[in-house]
Coordinates of C-alpha atoms (C1' of nucleotides) in Angstrom, one line a residue:
Chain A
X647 CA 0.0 0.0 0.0
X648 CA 0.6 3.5 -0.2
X649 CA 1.4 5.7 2.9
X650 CA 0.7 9.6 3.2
X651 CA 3.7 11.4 1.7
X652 CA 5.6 12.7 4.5
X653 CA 7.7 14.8 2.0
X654 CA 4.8 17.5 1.7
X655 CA 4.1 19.6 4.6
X656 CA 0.5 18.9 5.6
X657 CA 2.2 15.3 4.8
X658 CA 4.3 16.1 7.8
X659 CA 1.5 17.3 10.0
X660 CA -0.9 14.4 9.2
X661 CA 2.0 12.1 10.1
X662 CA 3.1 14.2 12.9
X663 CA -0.5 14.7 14.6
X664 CA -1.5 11.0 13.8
X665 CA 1.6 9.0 15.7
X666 CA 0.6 11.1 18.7
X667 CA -2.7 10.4 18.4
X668 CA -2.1 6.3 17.6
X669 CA 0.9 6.2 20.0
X670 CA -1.6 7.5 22.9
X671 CA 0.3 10.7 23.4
X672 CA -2.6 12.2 22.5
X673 CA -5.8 10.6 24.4
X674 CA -9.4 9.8 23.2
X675 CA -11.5 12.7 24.4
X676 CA -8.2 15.0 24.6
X677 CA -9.2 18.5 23.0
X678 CA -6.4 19.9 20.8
X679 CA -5.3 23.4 20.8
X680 CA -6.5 26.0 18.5
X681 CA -6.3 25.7 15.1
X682 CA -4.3 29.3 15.0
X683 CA -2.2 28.0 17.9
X684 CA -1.3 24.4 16.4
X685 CA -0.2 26.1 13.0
X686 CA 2.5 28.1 15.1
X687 CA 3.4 25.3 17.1
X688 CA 4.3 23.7 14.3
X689 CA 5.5 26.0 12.0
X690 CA 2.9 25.8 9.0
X691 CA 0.2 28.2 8.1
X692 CA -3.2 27.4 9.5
X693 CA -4.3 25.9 5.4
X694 CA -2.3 23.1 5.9
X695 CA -2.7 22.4 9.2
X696 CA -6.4 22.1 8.1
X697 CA -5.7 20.4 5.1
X698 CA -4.2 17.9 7.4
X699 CA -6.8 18.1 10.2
X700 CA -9.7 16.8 7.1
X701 CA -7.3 13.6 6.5
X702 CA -7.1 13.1 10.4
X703 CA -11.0 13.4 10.4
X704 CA -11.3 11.1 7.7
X705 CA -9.9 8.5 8.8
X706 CA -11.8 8.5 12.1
X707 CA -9.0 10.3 14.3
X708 CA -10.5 13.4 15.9
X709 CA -13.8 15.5 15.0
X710 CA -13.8 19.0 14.6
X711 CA -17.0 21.5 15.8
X712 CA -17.0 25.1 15.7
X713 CA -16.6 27.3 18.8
X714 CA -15.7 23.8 21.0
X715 CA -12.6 22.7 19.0
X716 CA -11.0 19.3 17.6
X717 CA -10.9 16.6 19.9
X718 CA -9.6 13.3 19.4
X719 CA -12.3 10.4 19.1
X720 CA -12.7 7.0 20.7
X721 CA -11.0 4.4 19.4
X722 CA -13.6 2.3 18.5
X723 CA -14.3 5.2 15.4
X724 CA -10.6 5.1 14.2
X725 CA -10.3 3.4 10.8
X726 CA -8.2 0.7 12.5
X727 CA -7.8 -0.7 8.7
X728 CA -6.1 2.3 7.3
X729 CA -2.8 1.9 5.9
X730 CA -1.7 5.1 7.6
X731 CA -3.2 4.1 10.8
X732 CA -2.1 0.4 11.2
X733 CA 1.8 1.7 10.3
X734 CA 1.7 4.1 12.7
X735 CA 0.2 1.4 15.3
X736 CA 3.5 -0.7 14.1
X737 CA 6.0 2.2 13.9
X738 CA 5.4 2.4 17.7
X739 CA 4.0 0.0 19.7
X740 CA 5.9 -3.7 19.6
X741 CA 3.9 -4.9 21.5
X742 CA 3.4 -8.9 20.6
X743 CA 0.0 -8.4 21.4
X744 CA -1.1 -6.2 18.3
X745 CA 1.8 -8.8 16.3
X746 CA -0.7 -11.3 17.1
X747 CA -3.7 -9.8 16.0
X748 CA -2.0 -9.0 12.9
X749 CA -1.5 -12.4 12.6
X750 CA -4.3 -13.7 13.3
X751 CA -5.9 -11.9 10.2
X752 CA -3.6 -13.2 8.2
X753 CA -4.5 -16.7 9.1
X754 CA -8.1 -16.0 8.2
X755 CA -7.7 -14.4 5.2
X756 CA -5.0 -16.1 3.0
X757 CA -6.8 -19.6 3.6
X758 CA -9.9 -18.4 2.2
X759 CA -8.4 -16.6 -0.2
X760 CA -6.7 -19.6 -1.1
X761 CA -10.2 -21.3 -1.5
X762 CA -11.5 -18.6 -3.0
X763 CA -9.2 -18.7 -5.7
X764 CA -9.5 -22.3 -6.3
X765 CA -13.2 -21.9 -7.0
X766 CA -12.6 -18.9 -9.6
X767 CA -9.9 -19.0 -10.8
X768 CA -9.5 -18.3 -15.0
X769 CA -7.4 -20.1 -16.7
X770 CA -4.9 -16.6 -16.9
X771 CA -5.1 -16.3 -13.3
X772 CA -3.7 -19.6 -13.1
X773 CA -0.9 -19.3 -15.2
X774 CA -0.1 -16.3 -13.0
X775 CA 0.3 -18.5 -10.3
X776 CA 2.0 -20.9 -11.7
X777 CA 4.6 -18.5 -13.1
X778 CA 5.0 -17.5 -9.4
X779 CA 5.9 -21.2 -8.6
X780 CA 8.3 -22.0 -11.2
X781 CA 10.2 -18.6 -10.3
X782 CA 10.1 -20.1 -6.8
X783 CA 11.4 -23.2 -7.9
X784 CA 14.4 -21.5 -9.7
X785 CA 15.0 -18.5 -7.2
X786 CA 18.9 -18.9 -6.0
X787 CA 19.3 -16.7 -3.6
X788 CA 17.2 -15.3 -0.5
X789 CA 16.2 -12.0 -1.9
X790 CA 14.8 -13.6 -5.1
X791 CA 13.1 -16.0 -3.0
X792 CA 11.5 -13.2 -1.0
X793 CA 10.2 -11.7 -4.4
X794 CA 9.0 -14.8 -5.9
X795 CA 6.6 -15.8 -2.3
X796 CA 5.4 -12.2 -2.5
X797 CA 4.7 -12.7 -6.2
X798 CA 2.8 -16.2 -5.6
X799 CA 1.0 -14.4 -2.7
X800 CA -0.2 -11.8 -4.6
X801 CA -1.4 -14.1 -7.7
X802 CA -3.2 -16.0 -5.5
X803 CA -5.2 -13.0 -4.1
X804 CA -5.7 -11.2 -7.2
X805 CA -7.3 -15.1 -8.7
X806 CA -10.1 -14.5 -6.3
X807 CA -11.4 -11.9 -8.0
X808 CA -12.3 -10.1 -4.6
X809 CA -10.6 -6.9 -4.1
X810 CA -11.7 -6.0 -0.8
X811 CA -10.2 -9.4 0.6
X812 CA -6.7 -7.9 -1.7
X813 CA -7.2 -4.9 -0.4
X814 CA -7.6 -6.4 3.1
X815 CA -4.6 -8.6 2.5
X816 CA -2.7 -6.0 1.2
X817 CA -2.5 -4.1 4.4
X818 CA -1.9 -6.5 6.7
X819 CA 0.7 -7.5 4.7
X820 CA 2.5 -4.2 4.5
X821 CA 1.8 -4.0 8.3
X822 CA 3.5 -7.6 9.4
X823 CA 6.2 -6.9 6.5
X824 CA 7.2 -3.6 9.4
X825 CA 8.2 -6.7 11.6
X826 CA 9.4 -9.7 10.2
X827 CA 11.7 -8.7 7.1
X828 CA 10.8 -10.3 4.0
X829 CA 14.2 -11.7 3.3
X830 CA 14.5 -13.0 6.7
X831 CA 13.6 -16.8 5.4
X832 CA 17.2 -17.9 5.0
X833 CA 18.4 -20.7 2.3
X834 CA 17.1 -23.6 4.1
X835 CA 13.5 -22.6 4.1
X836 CA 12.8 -22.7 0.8
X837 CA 13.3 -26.3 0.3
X838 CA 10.6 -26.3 3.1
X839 CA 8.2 -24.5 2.4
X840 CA 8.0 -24.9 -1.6
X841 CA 6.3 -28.1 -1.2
X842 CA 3.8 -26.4 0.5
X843 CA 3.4 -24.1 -2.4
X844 CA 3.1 -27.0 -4.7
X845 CA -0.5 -28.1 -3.0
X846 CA -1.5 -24.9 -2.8
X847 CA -1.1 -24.5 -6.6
X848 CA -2.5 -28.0 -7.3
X849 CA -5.5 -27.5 -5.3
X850 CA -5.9 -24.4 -7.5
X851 CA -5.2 -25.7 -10.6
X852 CA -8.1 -28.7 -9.6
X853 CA -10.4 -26.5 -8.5
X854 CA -10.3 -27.7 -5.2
X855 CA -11.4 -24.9 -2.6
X856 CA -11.4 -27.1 0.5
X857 CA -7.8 -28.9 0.0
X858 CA -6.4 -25.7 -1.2
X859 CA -7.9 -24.2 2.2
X860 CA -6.2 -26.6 4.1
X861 CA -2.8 -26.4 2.4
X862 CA -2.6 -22.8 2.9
X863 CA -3.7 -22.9 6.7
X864 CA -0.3 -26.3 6.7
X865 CA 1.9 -24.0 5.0
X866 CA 1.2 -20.9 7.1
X867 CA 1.4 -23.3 10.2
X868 CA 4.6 -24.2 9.4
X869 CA 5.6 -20.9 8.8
X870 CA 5.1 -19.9 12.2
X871 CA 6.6 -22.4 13.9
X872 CA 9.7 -22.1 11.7
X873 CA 9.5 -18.4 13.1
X874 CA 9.2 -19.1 16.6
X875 CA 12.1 -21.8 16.8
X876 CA 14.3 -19.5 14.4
X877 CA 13.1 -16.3 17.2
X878 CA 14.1 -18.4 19.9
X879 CA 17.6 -19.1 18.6
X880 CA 18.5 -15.7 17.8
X881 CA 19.3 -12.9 19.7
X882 CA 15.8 -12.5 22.1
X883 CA 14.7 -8.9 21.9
X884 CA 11.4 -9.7 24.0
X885 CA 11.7 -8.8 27.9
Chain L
X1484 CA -19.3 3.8 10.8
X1485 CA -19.6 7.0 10.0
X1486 CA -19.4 8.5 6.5
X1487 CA -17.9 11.7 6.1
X1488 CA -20.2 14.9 6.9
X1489 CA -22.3 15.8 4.1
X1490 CA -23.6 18.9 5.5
X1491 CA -20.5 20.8 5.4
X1492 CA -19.5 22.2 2.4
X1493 CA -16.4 20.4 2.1
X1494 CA -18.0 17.0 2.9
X1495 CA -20.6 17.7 -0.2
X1496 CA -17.2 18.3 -2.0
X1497 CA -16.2 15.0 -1.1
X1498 CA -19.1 13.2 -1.6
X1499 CA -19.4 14.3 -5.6
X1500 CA -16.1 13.8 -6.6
X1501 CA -15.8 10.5 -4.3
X1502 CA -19.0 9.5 -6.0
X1503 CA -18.2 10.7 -9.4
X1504 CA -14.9 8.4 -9.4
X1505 CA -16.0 5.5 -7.9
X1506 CA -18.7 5.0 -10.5
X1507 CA -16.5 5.1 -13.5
X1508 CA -17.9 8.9 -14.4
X1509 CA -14.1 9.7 -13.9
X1510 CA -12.2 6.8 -14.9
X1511 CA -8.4 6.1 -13.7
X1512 CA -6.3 8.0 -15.3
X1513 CA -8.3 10.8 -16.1
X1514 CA -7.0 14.1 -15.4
X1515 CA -9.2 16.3 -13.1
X1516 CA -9.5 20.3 -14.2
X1517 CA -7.1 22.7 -12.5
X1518 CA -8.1 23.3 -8.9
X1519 CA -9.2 27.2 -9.7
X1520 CA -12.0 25.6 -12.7
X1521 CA -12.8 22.9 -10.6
X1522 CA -13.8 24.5 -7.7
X1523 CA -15.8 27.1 -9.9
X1524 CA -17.5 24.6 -11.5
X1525 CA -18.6 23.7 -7.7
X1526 CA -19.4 26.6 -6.4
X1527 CA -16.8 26.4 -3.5
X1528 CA -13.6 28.0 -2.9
X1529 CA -10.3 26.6 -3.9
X1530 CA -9.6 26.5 -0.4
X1531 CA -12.3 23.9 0.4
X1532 CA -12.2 21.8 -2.9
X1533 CA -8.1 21.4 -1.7
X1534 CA -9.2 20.4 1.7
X1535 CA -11.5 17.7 -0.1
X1536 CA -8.8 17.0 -2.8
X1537 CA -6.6 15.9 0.4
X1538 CA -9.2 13.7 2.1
X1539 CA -9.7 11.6 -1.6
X1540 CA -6.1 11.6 -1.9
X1541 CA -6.0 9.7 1.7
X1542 CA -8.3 7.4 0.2
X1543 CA -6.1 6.7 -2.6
X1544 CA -8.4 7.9 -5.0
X1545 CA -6.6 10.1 -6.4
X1546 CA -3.2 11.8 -6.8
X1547 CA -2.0 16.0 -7.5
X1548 CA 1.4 16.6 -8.8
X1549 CA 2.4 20.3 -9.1
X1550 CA 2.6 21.0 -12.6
X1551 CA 1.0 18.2 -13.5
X1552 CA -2.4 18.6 -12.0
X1553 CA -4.8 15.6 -10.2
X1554 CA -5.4 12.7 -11.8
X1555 CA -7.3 9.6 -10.9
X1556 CA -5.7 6.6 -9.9
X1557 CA -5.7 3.3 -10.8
X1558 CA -8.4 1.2 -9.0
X1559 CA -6.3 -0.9 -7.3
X1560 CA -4.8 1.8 -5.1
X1561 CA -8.1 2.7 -3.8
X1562 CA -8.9 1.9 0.0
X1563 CA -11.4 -0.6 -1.3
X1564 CA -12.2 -1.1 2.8
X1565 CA -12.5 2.6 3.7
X1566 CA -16.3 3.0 4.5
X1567 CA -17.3 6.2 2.2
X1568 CA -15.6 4.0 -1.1
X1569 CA -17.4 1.3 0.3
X1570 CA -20.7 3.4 0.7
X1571 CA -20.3 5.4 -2.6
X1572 CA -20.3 1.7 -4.5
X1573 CA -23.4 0.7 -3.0
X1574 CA -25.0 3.8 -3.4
X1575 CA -24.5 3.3 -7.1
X1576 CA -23.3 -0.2 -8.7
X1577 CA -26.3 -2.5 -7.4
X1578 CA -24.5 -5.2 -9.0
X1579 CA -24.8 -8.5 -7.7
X1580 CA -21.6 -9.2 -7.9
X1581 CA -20.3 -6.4 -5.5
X1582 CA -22.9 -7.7 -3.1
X1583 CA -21.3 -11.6 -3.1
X1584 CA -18.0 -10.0 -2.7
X1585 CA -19.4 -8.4 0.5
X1586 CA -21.2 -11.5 1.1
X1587 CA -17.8 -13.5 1.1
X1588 CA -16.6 -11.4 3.5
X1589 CA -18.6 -11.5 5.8
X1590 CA -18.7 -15.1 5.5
X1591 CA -15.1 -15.4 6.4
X1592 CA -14.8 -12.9 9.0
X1593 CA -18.1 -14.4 10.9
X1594 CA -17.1 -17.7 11.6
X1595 CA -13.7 -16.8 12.6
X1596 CA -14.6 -13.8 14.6
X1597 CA -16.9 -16.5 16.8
X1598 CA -14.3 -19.1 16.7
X1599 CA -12.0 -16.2 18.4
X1600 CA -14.6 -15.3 20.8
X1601 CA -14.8 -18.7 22.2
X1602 CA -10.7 -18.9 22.5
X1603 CA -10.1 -15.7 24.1
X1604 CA -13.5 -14.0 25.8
X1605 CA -13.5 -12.4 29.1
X1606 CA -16.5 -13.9 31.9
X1607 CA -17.8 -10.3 31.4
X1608 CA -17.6 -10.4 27.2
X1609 CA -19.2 -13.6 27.8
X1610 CA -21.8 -11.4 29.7
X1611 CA -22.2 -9.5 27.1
X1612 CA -23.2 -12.1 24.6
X1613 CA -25.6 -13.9 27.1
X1614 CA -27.5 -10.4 27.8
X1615 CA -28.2 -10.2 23.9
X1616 CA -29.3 -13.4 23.3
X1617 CA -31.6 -12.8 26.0
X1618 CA -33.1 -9.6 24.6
X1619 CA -33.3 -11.9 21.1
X1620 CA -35.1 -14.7 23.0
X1621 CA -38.2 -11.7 24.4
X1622 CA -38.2 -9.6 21.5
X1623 CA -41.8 -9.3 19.9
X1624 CA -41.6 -6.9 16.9
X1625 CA -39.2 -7.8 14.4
X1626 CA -37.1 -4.3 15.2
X1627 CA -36.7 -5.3 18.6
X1628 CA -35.7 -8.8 17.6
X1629 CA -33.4 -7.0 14.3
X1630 CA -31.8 -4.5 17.2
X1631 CA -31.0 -7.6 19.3
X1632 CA -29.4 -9.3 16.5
X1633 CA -27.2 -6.6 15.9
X1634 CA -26.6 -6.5 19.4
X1635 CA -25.5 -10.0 19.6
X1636 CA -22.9 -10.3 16.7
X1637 CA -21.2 -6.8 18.1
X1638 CA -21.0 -8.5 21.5
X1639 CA -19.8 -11.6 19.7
X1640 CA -17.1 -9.0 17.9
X1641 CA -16.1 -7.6 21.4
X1642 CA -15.5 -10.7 22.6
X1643 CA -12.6 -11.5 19.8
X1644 CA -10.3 -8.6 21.6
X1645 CA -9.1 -7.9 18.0
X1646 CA -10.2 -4.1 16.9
X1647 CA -8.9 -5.1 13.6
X1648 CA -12.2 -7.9 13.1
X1649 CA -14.4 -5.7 14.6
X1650 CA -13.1 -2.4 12.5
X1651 CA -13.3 -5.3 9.2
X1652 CA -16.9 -6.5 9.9
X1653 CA -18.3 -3.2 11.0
X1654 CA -17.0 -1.6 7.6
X1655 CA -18.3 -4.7 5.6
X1656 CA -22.2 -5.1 7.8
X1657 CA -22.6 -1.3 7.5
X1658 CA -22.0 -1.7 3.8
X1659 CA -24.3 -4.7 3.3
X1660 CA -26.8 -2.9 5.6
X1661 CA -27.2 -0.7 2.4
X1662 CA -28.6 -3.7 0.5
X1663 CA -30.6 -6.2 3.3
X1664 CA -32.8 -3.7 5.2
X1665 CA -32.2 -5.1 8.9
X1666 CA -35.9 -5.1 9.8
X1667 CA -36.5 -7.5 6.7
X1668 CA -36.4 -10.9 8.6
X1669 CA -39.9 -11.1 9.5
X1670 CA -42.0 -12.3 12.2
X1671 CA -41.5 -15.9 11.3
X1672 CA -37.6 -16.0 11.1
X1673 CA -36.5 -15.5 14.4
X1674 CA -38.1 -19.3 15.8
X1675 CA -35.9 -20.3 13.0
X1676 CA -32.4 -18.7 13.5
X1677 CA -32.5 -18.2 17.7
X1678 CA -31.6 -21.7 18.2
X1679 CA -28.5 -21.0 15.8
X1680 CA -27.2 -18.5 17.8
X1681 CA -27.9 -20.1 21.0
X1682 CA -25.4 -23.1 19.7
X1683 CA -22.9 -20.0 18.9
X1684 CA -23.6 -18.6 22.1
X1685 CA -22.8 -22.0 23.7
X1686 CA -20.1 -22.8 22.2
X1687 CA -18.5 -20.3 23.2
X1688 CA -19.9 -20.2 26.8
X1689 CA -17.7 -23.8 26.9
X1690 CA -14.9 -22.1 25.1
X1691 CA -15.2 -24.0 22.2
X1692 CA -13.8 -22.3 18.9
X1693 CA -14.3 -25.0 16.1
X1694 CA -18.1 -25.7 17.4
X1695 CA -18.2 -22.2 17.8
X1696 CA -17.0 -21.8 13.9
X1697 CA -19.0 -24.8 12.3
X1698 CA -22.5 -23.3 14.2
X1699 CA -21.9 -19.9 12.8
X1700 CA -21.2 -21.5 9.6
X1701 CA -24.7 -22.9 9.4
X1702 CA -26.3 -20.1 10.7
X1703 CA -25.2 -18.0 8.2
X1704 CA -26.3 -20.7 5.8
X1705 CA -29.5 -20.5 6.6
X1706 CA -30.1 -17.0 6.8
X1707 CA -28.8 -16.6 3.0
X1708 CA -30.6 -19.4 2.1
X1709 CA -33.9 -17.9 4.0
X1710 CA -32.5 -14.9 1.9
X1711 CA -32.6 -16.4 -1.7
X1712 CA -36.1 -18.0 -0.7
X1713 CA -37.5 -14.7 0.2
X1714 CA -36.1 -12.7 -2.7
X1715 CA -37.3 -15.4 -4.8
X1716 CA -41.0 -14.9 -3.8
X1717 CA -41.1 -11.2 -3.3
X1718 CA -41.1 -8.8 -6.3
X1719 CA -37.3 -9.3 -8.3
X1720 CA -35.5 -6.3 -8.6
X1721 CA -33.3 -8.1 -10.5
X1722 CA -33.5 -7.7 -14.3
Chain H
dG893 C1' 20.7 16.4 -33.3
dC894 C1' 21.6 16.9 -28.6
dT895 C1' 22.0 19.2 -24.2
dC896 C1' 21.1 22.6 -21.1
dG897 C1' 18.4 26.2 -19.3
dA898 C1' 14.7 29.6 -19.2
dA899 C1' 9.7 30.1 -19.2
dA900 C1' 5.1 29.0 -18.3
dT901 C1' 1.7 26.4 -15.9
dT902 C1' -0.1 24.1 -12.1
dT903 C1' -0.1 22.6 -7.4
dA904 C1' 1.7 23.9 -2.6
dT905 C1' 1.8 27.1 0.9
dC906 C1' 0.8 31.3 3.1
dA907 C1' -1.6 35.4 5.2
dT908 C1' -5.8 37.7 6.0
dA909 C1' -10.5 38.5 6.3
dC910 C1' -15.2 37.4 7.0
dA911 C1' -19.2 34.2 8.0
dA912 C1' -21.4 30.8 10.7
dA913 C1' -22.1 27.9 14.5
dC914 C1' -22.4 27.3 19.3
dG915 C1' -21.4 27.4 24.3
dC916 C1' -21.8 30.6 28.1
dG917 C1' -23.3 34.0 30.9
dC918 C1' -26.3 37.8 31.8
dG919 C1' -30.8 39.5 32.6
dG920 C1' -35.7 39.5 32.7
dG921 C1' -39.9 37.1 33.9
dC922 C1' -42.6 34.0 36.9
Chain U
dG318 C1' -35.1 31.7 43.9
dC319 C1' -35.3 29.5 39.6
dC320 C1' -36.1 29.0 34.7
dC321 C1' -36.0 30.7 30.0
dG322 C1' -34.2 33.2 26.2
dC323 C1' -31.1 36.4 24.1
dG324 C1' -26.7 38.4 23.0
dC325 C1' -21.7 38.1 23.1
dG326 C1' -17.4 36.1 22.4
dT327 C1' -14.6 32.2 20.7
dT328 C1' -13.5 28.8 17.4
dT329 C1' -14.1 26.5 13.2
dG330 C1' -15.7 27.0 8.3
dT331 C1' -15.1 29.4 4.0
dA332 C1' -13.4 32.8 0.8
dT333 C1' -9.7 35.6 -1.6
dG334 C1' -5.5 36.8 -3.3
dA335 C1' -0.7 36.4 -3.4
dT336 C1' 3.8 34.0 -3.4
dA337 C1' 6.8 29.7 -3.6
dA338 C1' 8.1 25.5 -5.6
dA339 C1' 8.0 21.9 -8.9
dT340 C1' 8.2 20.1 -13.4
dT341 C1' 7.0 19.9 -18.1
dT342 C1' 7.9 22.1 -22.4
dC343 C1' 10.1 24.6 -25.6
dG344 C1' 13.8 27.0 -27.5
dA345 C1' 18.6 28.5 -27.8
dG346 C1' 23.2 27.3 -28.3
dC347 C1' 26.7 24.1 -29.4

DNA sequence: GCTCGAAATTTATCATACAAACGCGCGGGC
DNA sequence: GCCCGCGCGTTTGTATGATAAATTTCGAGC
């Protein structure tokens, strides 16, 4: 996904305004200061500030009345599913907690998009994913690996024909991808997990929703718990 | 959810354009008339047609480049989850096919939302749930019973802990709310479904996610196939 | 023909002013 | 003494005009 461009000023306010706001430095309820007074404080003019105040308010952040101010909402209106939003929630909060949630949608999503996809698929949309496989198969190093998975990922979402479950996928993806680096599968996995791929892609190619269901929810299983051992080897950054 | 304020003059600003692209009357790609023409051809100030510039730009609808101008961007960069997109194509494209993509949705997030609940709820989310199947089981008019309902699968949502499920399914259920007028099940219907949710309800009393999953799985079932039956009878919009 | 630079156009940002909405307090009536 | 309504002040909403920055385009020079 796309982030807000943090280049532009009102870029730099939205970003700014909405880590305080995600991180908790900011509270639900919390009233901000003036509109006049935040420009200053910030050094932009009072446009941009407001320009950047609408993008808050549209993404469920704080409400804005006249003569009582902009206060920040409850959290339960935030648009927890905004790309902007959930990369803010990662840039500053590691807590496993919010890892595992993240994770949890993952689970649910990829193996019915995995069924999904075996029901629909067109015959394009499988040659796609087979593509993705075969450049798998012949991927040499990590990094190409890493491109190839993402590659067979992302055929296999866009064979279901659904684009809010890509869309979906999309951002949790770009939100788990803040944690575990793509590239972090190192040369032995491959010969691990590209079986898994295989049934994946054979259940597709069959059209078989339920066994390509239950591949994807083996191969993401084994994913894990290649993560967790490989987490507890390594250096252990949790307290 | 909320969908942005239409009142204000910005919001209406919004709303058109939003509209205007989602709908295909401004296809990707196209470029948008410089910001002074635009906003004339509103009626609004440049000022406020920037501020709702900015807000469709968050939503990956579009895209401004000094020099350049604004141009509409391709479709899959839109926030296909962010609930004015989501309300602007309902409002509009009545296709079934957008409807069975919510549809799938919803019939992915359900099941494992009350597979979730039973792993992780609280005694007090638990609570929760009991106290609206109980106002299901004594409802009388079918907008008590249809409040009750929507009472019950929020509780059931609470329960999961995970704002990102609840954020997901509030977005998709406001959307198909658009579609299925709540108060439709009739008088009739609720002898029928209240002893599927008392098996969710159950299930996950006992903590049970996969019982929990399978009995939401049939009780969505039924309600679409209660659906289809009624449609079926009544007058078909459909052409 | 190619390269580099100046110009023109459009968005980005700013400063200022006015309108509208709304809470708050004051004052009058009962 | 208490309630109701009206006016005032504060803050956001909108408008206007000007300036800066970016980038495409076109032309001049080699």
């Amino acid at each position: 996904m796309k982030a807000t461009d943090s280049r532009s000023l009102h870029g730099h306010v939205i970003r700014e305004l909405g880590k305080r706001i995600v991180v908790g430095d900011l509270r639900p309820g919390d009233l901000l200061p003036r509109e006049e007074d935040l420009a200053e404080s910030m050094a932009v003019s009072r446009t941009a500030l407001r320009e950047a105040l609408k993008v808050l308010s549209a993404k469920g952040l704080i409400e804005s009345r006249p003569r009582v101010g902009t206060r920040v909402r409850a959290t339960h209106f935030w648009n927890q599913l905004d790309a902007d939003v959930l990369s803010w929630r990662c840039a500053s909060m590691p807590t496993d907690d919010f890892i595992a949630k993240l994770v949890e949608m993952r689970e649910i999503i990829e193996p019915a998009a995995a069924a999904a996809a075996a029901r629909r698929r067109t015959a394009a949309q499988l040659a796609k994913v087979e593509q993705a496989y075969r450049q798998m198969e012949v991927a040499r190093d990590s990094e190409a690996w890493a491109m190839a998975d993402l590659g067979f990922h992302d055929a296999l979402l866009q064979a279901t024909g659904n684009e809010l479950m890509i869309s979906l996928f999309s951002v949790i993806e770009s939100a788990l991808g803040m944690f575990f680096v793509l590239s972090a599968q190192t040369a032995g996995d491959f010969s691990y997990s590209l079986p898994h791929h295989l049934k994946v892609l054979e259940a597709i190619r069959r059209k078989q929703p339920e066994v390509a269901r239950k591949a994807m929810q083996n191969m993401i299983a084994d994913s894990l718990a290649n993560l967790h051992r490989k987490r507890r080897k390594s250096t252990r950054k949790t307290p």
